[in-house]
Tab-separated table of C-alpha atoms and ligand atoms in Angstrom:
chain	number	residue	atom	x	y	z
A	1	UNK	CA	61.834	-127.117	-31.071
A	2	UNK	CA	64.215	-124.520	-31.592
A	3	UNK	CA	66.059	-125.219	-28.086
A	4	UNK	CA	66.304	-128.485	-29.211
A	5	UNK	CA	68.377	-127.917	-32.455
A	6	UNK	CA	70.323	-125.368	-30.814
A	7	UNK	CA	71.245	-128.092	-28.572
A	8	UNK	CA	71.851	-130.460	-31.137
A	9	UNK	CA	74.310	-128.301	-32.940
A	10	UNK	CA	76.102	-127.782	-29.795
A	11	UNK	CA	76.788	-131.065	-29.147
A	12	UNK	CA	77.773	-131.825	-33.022
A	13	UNK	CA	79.935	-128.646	-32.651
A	14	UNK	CA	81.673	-129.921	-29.620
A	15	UNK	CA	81.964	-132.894	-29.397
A	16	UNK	CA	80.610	-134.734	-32.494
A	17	UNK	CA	83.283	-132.737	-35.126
A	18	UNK	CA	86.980	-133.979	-34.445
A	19	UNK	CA	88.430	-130.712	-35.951
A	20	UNK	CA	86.190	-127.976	-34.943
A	21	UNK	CA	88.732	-127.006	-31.995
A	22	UNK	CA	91.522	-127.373	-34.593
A	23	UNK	CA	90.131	-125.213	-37.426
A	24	UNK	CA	88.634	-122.738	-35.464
A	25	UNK	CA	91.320	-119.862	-35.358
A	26	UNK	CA	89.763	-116.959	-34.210
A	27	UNK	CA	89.207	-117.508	-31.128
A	28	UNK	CA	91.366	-119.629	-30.146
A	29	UNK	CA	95.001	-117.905	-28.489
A	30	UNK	CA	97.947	-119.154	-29.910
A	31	UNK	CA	101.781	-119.101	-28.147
A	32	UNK	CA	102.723	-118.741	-31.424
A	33	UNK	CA	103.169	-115.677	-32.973
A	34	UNK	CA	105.914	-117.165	-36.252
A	35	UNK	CA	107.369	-120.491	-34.888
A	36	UNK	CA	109.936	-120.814	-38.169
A	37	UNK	CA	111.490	-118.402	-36.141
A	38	UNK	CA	112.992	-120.883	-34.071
A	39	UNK	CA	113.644	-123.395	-36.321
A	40	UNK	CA	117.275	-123.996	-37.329
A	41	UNK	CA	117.437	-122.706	-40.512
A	42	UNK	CA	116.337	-119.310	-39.892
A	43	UNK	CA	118.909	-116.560	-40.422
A	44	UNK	CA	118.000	-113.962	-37.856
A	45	UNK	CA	119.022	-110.137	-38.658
A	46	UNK	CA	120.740	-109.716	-35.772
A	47	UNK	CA	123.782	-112.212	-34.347
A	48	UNK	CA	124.160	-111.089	-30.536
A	49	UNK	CA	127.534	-112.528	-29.150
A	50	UNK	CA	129.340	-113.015	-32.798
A	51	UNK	CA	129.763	-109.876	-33.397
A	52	UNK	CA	133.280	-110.065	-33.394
A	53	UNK	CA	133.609	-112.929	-35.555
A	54	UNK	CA	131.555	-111.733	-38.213
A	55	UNK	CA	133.799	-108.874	-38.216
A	56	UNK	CA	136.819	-111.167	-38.303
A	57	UNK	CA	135.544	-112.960	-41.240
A	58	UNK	CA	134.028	-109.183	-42.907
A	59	UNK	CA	137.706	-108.058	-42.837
A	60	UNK	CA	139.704	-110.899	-44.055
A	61	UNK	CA	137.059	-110.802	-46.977
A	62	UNK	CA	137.290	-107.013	-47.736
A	63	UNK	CA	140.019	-107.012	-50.285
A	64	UNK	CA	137.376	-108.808	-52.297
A	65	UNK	CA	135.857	-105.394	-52.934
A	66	UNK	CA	138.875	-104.082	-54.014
A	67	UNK	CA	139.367	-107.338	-56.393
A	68	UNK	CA	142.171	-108.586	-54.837
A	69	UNK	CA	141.881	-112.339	-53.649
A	70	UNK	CA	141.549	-112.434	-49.847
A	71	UNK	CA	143.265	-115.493	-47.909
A	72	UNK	CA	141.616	-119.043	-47.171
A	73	UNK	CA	140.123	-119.265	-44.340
A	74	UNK	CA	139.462	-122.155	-41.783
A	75	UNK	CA	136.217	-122.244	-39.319
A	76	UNK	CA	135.954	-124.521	-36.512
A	77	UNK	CA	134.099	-124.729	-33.086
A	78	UNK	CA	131.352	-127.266	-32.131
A	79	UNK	CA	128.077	-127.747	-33.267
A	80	UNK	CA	125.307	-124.573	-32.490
A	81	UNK	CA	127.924	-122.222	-31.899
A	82	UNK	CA	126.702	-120.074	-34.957
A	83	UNK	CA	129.808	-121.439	-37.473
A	84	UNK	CA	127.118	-121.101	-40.332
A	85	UNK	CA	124.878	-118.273	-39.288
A	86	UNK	CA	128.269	-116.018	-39.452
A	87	UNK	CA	128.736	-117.087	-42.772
A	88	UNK	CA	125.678	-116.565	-44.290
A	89	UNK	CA	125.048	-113.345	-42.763
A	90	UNK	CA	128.559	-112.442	-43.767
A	91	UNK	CA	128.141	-113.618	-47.439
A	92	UNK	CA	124.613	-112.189	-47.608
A	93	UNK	CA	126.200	-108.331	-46.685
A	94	UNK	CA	129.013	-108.792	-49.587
A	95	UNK	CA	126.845	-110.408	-52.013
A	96	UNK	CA	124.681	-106.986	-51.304
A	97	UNK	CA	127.491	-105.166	-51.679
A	98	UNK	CA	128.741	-106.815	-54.946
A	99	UNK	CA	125.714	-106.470	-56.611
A	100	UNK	CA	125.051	-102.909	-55.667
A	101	UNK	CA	128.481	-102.189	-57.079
A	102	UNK	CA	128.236	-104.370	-59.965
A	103	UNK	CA	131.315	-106.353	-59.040
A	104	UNK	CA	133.137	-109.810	-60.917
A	105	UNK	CA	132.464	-111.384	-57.639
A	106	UNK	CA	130.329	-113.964	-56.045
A	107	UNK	CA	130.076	-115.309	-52.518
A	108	UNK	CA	128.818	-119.279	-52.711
A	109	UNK	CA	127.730	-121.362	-49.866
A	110	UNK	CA	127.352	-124.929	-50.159
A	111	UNK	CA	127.132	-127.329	-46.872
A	112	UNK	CA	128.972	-130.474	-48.329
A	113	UNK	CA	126.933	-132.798	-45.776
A	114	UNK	CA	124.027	-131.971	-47.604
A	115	UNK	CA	125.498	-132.225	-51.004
A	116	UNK	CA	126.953	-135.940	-49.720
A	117	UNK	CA	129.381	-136.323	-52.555
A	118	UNK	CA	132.255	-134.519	-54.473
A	119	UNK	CA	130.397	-134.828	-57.434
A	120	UNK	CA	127.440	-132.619	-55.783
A	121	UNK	CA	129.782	-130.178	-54.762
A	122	UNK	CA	131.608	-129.636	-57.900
A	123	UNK	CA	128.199	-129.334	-59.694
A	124	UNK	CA	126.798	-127.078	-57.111
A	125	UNK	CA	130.341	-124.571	-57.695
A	126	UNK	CA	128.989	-124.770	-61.122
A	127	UNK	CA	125.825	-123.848	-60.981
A	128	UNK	CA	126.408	-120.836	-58.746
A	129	UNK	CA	128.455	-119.651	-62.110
A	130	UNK	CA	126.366	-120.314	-64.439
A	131	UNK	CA	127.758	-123.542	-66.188
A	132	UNK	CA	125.494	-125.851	-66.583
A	133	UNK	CA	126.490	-130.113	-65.906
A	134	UNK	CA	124.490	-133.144	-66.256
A	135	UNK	CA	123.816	-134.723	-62.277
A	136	UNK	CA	125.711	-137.687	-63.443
A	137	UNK	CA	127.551	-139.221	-66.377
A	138	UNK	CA	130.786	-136.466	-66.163
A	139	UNK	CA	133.837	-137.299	-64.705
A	140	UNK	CA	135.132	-135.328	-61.534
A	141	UNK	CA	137.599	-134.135	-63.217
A	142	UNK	CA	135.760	-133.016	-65.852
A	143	UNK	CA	132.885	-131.304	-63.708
A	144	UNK	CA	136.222	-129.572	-62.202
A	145	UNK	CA	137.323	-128.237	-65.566
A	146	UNK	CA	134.043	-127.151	-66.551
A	147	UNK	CA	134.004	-124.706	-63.104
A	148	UNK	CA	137.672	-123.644	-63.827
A	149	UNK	CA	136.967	-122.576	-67.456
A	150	UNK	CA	133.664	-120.931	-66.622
A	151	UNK	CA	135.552	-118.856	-63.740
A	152	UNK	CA	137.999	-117.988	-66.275
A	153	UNK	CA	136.225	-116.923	-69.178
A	154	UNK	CA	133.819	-114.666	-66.979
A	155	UNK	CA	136.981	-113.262	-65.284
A	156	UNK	CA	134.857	-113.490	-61.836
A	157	UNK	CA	136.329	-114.150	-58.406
A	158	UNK	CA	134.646	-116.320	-56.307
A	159	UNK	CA	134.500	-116.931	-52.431
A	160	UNK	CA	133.411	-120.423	-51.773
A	161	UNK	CA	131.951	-121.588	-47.932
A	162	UNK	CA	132.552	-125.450	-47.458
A	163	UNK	CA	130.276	-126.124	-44.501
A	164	UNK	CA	130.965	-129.267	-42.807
A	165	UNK	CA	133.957	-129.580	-44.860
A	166	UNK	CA	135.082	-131.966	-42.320
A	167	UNK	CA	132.348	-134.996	-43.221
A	168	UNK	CA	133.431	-134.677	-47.448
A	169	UNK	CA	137.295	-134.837	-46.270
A	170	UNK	CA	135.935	-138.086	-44.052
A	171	UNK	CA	133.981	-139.888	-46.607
A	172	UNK	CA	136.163	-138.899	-49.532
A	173	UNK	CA	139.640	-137.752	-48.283
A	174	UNK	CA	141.315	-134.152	-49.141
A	175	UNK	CA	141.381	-134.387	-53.177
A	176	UNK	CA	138.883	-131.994	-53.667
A	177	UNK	CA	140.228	-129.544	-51.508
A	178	UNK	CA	143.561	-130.302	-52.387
A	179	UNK	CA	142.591	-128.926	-56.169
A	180	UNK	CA	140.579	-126.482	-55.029
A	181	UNK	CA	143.510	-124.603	-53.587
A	182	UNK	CA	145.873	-125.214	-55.774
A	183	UNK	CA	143.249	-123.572	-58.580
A	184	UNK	CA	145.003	-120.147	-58.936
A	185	UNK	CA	147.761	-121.712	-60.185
A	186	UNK	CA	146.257	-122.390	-63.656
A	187	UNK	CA	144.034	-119.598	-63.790
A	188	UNK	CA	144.878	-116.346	-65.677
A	189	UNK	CA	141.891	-114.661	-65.328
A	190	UNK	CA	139.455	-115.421	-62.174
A	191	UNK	CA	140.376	-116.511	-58.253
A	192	UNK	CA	139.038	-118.554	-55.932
A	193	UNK	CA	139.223	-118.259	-52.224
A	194	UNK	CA	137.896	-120.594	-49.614
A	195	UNK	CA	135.975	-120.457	-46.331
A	196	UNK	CA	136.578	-124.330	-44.601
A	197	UNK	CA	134.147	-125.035	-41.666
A	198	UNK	CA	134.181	-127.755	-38.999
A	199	UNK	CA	132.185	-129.139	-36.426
A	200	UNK	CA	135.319	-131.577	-35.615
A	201	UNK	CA	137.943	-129.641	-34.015
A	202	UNK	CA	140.386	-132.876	-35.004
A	203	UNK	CA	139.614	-132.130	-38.342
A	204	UNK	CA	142.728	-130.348	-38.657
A	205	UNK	CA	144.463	-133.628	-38.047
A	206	UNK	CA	143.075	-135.328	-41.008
A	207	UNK	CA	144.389	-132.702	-43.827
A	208	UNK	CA	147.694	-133.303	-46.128
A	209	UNK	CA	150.010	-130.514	-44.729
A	210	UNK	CA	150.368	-129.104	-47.828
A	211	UNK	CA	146.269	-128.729	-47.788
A	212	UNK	CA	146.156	-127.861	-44.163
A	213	UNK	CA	148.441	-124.557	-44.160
A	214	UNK	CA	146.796	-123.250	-47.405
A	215	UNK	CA	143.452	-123.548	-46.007
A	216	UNK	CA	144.224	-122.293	-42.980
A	217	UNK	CA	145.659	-118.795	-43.853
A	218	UNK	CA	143.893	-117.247	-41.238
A	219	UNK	CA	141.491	-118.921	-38.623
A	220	UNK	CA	138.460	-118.427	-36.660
A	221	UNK	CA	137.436	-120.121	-33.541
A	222	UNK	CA	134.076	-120.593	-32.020
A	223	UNK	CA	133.565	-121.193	-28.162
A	224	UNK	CA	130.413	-122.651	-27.067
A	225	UNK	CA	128.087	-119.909	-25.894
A	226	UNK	CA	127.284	-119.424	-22.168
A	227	UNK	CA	123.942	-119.183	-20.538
A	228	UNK	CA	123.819	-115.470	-20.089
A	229	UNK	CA	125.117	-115.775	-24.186
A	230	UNK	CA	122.350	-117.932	-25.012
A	231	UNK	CA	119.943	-115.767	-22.461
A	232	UNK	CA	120.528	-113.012	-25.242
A	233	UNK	CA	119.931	-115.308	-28.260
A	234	UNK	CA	116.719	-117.074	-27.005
A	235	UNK	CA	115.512	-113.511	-26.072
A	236	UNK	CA	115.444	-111.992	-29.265
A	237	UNK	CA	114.553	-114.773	-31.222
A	238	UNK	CA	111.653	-115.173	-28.320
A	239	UNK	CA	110.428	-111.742	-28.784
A	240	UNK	CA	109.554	-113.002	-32.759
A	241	UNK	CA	108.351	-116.045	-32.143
A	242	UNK	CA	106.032	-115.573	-29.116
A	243	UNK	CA	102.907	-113.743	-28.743
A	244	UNK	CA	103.017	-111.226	-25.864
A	245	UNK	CA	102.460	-112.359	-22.488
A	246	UNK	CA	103.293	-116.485	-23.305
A	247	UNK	CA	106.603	-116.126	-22.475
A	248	UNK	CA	108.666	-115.125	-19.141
A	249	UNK	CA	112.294	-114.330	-19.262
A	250	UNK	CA	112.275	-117.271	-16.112
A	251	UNK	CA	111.033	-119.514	-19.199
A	252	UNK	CA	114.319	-118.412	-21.543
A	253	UNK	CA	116.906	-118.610	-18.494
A	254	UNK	CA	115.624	-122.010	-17.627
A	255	UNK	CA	115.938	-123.324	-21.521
A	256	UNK	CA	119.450	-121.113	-21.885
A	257	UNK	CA	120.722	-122.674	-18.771
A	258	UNK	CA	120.234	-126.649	-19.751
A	259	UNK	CA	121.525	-126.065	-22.790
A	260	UNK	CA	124.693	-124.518	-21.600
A	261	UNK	CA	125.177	-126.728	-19.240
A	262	UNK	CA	124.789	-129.614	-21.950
A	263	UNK	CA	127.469	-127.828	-24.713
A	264	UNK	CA	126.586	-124.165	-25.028
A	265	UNK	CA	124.857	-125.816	-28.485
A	266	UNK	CA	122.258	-122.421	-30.043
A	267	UNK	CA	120.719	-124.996	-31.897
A	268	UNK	CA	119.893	-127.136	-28.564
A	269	UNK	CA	118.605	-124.175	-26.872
A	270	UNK	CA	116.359	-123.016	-29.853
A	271	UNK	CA	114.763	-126.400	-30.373
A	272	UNK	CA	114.233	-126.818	-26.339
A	273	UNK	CA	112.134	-123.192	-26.627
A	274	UNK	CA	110.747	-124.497	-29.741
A	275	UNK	CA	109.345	-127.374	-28.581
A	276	UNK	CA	108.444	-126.222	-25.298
A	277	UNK	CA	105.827	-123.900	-26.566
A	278	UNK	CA	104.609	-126.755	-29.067
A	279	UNK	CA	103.923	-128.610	-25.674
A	280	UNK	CA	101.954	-125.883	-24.553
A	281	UNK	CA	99.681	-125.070	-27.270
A	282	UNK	CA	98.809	-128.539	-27.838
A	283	UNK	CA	97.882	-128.655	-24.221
A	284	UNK	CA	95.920	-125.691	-24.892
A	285	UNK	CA	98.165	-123.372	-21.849
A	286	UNK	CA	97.772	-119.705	-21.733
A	287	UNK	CA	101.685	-119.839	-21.647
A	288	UNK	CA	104.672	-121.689	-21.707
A	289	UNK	CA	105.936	-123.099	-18.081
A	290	UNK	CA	108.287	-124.616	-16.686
A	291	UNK	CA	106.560	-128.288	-17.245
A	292	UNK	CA	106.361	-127.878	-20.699
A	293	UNK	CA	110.049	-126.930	-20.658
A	294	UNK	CA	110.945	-130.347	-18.894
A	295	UNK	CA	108.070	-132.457	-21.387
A	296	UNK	CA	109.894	-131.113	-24.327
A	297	UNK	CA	113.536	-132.071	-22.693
A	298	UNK	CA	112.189	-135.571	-22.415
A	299	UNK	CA	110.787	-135.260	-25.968
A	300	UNK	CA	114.016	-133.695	-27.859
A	301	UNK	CA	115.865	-136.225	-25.617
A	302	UNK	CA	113.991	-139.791	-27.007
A	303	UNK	CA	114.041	-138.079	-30.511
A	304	UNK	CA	117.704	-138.091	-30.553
A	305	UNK	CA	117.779	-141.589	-29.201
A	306	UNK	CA	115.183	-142.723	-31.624
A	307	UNK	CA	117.656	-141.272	-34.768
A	308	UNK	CA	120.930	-142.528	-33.026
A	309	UNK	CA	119.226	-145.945	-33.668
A	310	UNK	CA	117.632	-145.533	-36.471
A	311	UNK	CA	120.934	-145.006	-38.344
A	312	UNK	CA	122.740	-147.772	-36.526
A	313	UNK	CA	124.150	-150.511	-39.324
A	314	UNK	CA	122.491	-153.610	-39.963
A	315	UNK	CA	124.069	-155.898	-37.792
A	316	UNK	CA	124.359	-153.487	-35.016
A	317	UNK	CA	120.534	-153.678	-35.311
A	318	UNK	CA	119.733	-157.355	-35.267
A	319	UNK	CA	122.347	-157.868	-32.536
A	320	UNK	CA	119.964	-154.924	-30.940
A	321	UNK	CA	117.052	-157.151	-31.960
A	322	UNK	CA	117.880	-160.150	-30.850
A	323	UNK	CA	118.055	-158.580	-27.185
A	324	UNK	CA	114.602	-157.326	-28.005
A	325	UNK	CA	113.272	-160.734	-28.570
A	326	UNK	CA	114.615	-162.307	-25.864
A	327	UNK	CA	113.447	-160.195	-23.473
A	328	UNK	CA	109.673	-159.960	-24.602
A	329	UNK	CA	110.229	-164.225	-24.739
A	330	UNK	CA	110.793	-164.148	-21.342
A	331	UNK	CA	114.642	-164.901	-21.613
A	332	UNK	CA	117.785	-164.353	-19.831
A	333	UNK	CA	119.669	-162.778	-22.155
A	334	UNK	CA	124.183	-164.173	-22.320
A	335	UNK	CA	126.239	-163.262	-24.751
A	336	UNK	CA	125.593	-166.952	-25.887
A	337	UNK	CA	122.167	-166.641	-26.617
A	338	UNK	CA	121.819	-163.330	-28.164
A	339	UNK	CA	124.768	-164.922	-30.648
A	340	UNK	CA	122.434	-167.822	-31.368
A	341	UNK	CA	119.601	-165.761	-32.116
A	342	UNK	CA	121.019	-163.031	-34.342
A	343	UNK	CA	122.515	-165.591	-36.256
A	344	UNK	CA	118.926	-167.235	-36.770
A	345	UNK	CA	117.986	-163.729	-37.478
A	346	UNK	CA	120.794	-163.201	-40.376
A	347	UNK	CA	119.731	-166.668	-41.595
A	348	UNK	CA	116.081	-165.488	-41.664
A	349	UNK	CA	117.024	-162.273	-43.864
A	350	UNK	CA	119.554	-164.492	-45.746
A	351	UNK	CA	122.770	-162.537	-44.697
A	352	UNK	CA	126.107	-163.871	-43.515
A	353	UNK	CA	126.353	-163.427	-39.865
A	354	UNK	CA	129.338	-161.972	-38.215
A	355	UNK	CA	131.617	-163.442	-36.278
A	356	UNK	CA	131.066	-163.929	-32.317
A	357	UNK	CA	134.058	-161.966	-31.973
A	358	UNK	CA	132.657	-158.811	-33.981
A	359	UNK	CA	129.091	-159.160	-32.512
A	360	UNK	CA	130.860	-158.667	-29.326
A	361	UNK	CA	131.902	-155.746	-30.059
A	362	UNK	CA	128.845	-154.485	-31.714
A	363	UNK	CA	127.664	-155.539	-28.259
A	364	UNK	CA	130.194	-153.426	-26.472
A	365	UNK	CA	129.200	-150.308	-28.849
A	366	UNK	CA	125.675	-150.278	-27.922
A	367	UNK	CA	127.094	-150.286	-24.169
A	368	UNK	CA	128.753	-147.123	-24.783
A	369	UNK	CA	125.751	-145.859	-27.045
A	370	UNK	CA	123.736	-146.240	-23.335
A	371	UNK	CA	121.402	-148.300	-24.727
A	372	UNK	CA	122.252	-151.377	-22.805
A	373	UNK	CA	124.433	-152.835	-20.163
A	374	UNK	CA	126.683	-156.032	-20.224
A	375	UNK	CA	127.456	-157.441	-16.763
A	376	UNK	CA	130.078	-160.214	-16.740
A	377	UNK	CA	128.706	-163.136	-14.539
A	378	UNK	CA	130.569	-166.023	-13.175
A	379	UNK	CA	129.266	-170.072	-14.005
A	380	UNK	CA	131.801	-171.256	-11.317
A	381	UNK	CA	133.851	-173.771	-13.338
A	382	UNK	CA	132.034	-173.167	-16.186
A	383	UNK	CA	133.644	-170.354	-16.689
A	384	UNK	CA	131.920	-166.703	-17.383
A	385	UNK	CA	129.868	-164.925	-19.713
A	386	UNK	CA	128.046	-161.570	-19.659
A	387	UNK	CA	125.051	-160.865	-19.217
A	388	UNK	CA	122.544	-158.133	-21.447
A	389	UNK	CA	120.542	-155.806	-19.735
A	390	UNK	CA	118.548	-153.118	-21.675
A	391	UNK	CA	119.200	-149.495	-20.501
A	392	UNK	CA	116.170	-147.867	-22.534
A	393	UNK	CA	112.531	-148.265	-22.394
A	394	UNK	CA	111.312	-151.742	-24.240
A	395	UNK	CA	108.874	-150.081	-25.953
A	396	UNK	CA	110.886	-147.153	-26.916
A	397	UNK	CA	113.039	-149.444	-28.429
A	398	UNK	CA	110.546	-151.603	-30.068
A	399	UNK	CA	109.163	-148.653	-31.260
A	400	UNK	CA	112.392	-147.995	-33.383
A	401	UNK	CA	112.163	-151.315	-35.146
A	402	UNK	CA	108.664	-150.631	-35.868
A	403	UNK	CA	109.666	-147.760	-38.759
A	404	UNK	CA	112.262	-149.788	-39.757
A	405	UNK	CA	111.057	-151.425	-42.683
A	406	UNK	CA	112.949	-154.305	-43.151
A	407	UNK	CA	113.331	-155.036	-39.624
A	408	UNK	CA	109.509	-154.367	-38.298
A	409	UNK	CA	108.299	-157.701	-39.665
A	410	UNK	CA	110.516	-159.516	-37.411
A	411	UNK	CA	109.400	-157.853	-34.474
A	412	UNK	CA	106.571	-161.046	-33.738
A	413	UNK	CA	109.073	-163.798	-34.688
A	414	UNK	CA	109.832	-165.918	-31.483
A	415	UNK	CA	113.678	-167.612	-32.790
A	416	UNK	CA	113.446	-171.369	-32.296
A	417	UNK	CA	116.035	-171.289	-30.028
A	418	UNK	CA	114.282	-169.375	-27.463
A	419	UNK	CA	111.249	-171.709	-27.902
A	420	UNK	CA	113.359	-174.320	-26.480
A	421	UNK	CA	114.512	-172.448	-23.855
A	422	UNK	CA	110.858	-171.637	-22.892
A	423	UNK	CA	109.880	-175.371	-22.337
B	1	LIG	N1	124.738	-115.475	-31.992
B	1	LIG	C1	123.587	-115.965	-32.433
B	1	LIG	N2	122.473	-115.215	-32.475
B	1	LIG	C2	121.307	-115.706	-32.898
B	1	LIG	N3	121.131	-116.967	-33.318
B	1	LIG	C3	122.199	-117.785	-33.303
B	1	LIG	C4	123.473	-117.330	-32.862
B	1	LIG	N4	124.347	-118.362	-32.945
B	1	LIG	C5	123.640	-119.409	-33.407
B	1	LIG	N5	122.359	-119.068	-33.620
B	1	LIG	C6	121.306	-119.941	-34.104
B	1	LIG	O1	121.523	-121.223	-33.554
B	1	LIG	C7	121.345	-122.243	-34.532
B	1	LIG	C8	122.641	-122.969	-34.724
B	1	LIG	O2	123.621	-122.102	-35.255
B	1	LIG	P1	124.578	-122.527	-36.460
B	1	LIG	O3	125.134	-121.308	-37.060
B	1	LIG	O4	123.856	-123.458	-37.378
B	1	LIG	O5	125.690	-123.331	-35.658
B	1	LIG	P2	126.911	-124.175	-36.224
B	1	LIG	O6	127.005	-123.947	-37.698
B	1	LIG	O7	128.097	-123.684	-35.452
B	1	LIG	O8	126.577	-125.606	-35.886
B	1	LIG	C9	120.857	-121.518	-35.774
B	1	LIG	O9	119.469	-121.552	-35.759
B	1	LIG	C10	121.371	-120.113	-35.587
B	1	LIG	O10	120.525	-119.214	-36.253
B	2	LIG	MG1	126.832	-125.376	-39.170
């Protein structure tokens, strides 16, 4: 009798309960030791390889101390090559500093593609003095005074980071900036000085002269990293994030090594380790190997598919769509039909359709996106057309325009003009 309970319970234990394995902790042996670790976010203590620059930046920002305004300065290198993580480690130490020391000084980060408009910025420089503005309903240039008069009658100075300066001067041109460093002009009391970062290096290219050569004072370049470089990184941030004995160093050369070879990208590498050991525990290994590495390259690789299409315009989409349809209707896909199709489409979600002309070239942009190929064919004297191929997985694709959720309900719809086609 007892046997038999016993046995009972085992088999509700194992097999019966969907979470047992999940919630049981103590037992189990995790890769994990602190995965935030890796995540992008996280500012580590130590900066192996930028050394240098944060020095660069530490000593064009000294005379702060000494309240005198340092110059501008402009940032640029490509994406993940630790542009940001120098800055906030470097206005972490002086804000230290300034508040040991009791200074009229403030250090202020603000990554304008997260703020998204000028209006966002402005308020954000306000709030990091103290002034308090309404989210809307204020002119710019009255959000702009508001900063200017609080900077003045607190007599502070004030170092202001524009991270991915770049996308604000692309979606709004160089106003902002413009004032911004022309602001010591009218102030009597208080300074500003300003830290410009890119991820475009033809950023440059896009400023008013006059904007360019004050912001650009003094500059500081970042290379892409290396694979030994990113060897280092991935080490120390490994040694955090790992327990003992789930990760080799033939583990972190193999995930520094793709990623240099992509662009010498930190943030590639990271996620690639990141993800590799998520594909591990959740296959329940003892440690991370090299298959998991290679899983989580396929994985990283579809999720940056998946959001290059997800954030494709409409019409982009439902010329995207209307390959979609024709292939799982059986069809040879020319340029003609896919044109009659996304126009039923646009007439379906009530929209104007595009021109031929422009859905061509939609059609040539998702060529060079590598999501599908156009072959031009040959009728004889009927002249010649082209001919649609996808590139990507159907269902990947599909599986796109299922989240989207305008788009998703037209995933079943078979377009009347493929009907015929089919008979
Ligand atoms: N030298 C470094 N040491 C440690 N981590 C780094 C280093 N450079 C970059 N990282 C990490 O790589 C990721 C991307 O760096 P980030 O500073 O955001 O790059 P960028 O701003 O140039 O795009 C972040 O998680 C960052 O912490
Ligand atoms: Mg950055």
């Amino acid at each position: 009798m007892n046997r038999e309970s016993d046995f009972q319970w085992k088999v509700w234990g194992a097999r019966l309960d969907p979470l047992s394995d999940l919630l049981s902790t103590s037992s189990k042996k995790t890769i994990f030791k602190n995965r935030n670790v890796l995540r992008s976010d996280y500012l580590p203590n130590n900066l192996p390889h930028r050394w240098e620059h944060i020095r660069q930046l530490g000593e064009i920002l000294a005379p702060t101390l000494n309240n005198t305004r340092p110059s501008n300065v402009f940032i640029y290198g490509k994406t993940g090559t630790g542009k940001t993580a120098v800055v906030k480690y470097t206005f972490k130490r002086f804000n230290e500093e300034t508040i040991r020391n009791n200074l009229p000084l403030k250090f202020i980060y603000i990554n304008c593609r997260m703020a998204g408009t000028e209006y966002r910025v402005l308020t954000e420089l306000c709030s990091s003095i103290g002034q308090k503005v309404p989210f809307t309903g204020l002119s710019k240039a009255e959000v702009f005074n508001r900063f200017v008069s609080g900077l003045s009658s607190s007599n502070l100075m004030v170092v202001v980071c524009l991270d991915e300066v770049d996308i604000l001067v692309k979606n709004f041109g160089d106003d902002l900036l413009y004032e911004l460093t022309r602001v010591n002009e009218s102030l009597n009391n208080g300074q500003v000085a300003l830290v410009g970062v890119s991820n475009d290096l033809m950023f440059k290219n896009m400023l008013d002269p006059r904007v360019l050569s004050s912001l650009s004072e003094e500059e500081i370049v970042f290379h892409p990293y290396t694979a030994s470089e990113l060897m280092d990184i991935l080490s120390e941030r490994a040694a955090l994030a790992f327990n003992e004995g789930t990760i080799s160093q033939d583990i972190i050369a193999l995930c520094a090594a793709l990623a240099a070879a992509e662009h010498g990208d930190a943030r590639r590498a990271l996620d690639l380790l990141r993800v590799a050991g998520e594909v591990a525990e959740r296959a329940g290994a003892q440690k991370v190997e090299e298959k998991h590495v290679r899983m989580a390259q396929g994985i990283i690789e579809r999720g940056r598919v998946f959001e290059a299409l997800s954030s494709l315009p409409l019409h982009s989409k439902l010329v995207l769509l209307s390959v979609v349809l024709a292939i799982k209707n059986g069809n040879e896909i020319t340029s003609g039909t896919l044109y009659t199709v996304y126009k039923e489409l646009c007439e379906l979600l009530g929209i104007e359709p595009l021109t031929d002309r422009r859905t061509s070239s939609l059609l040539s942009e998702l060529n060079m996106l590598g999501v599908l190929d156009c072959e031009l064919v040959s009728l004889g004297r009927y002249g010649r057309t082209r001919k649609v191929f996808l590139t990507l997985p159907l269902d990947e694709v599909i599986g796109v325009f299922e989240k989207d959720d305008v788009l998703s309900n037209m995933l079943g719809y078979v377009p009347t003009s493929l009907k015929k086609r089919n008979t």
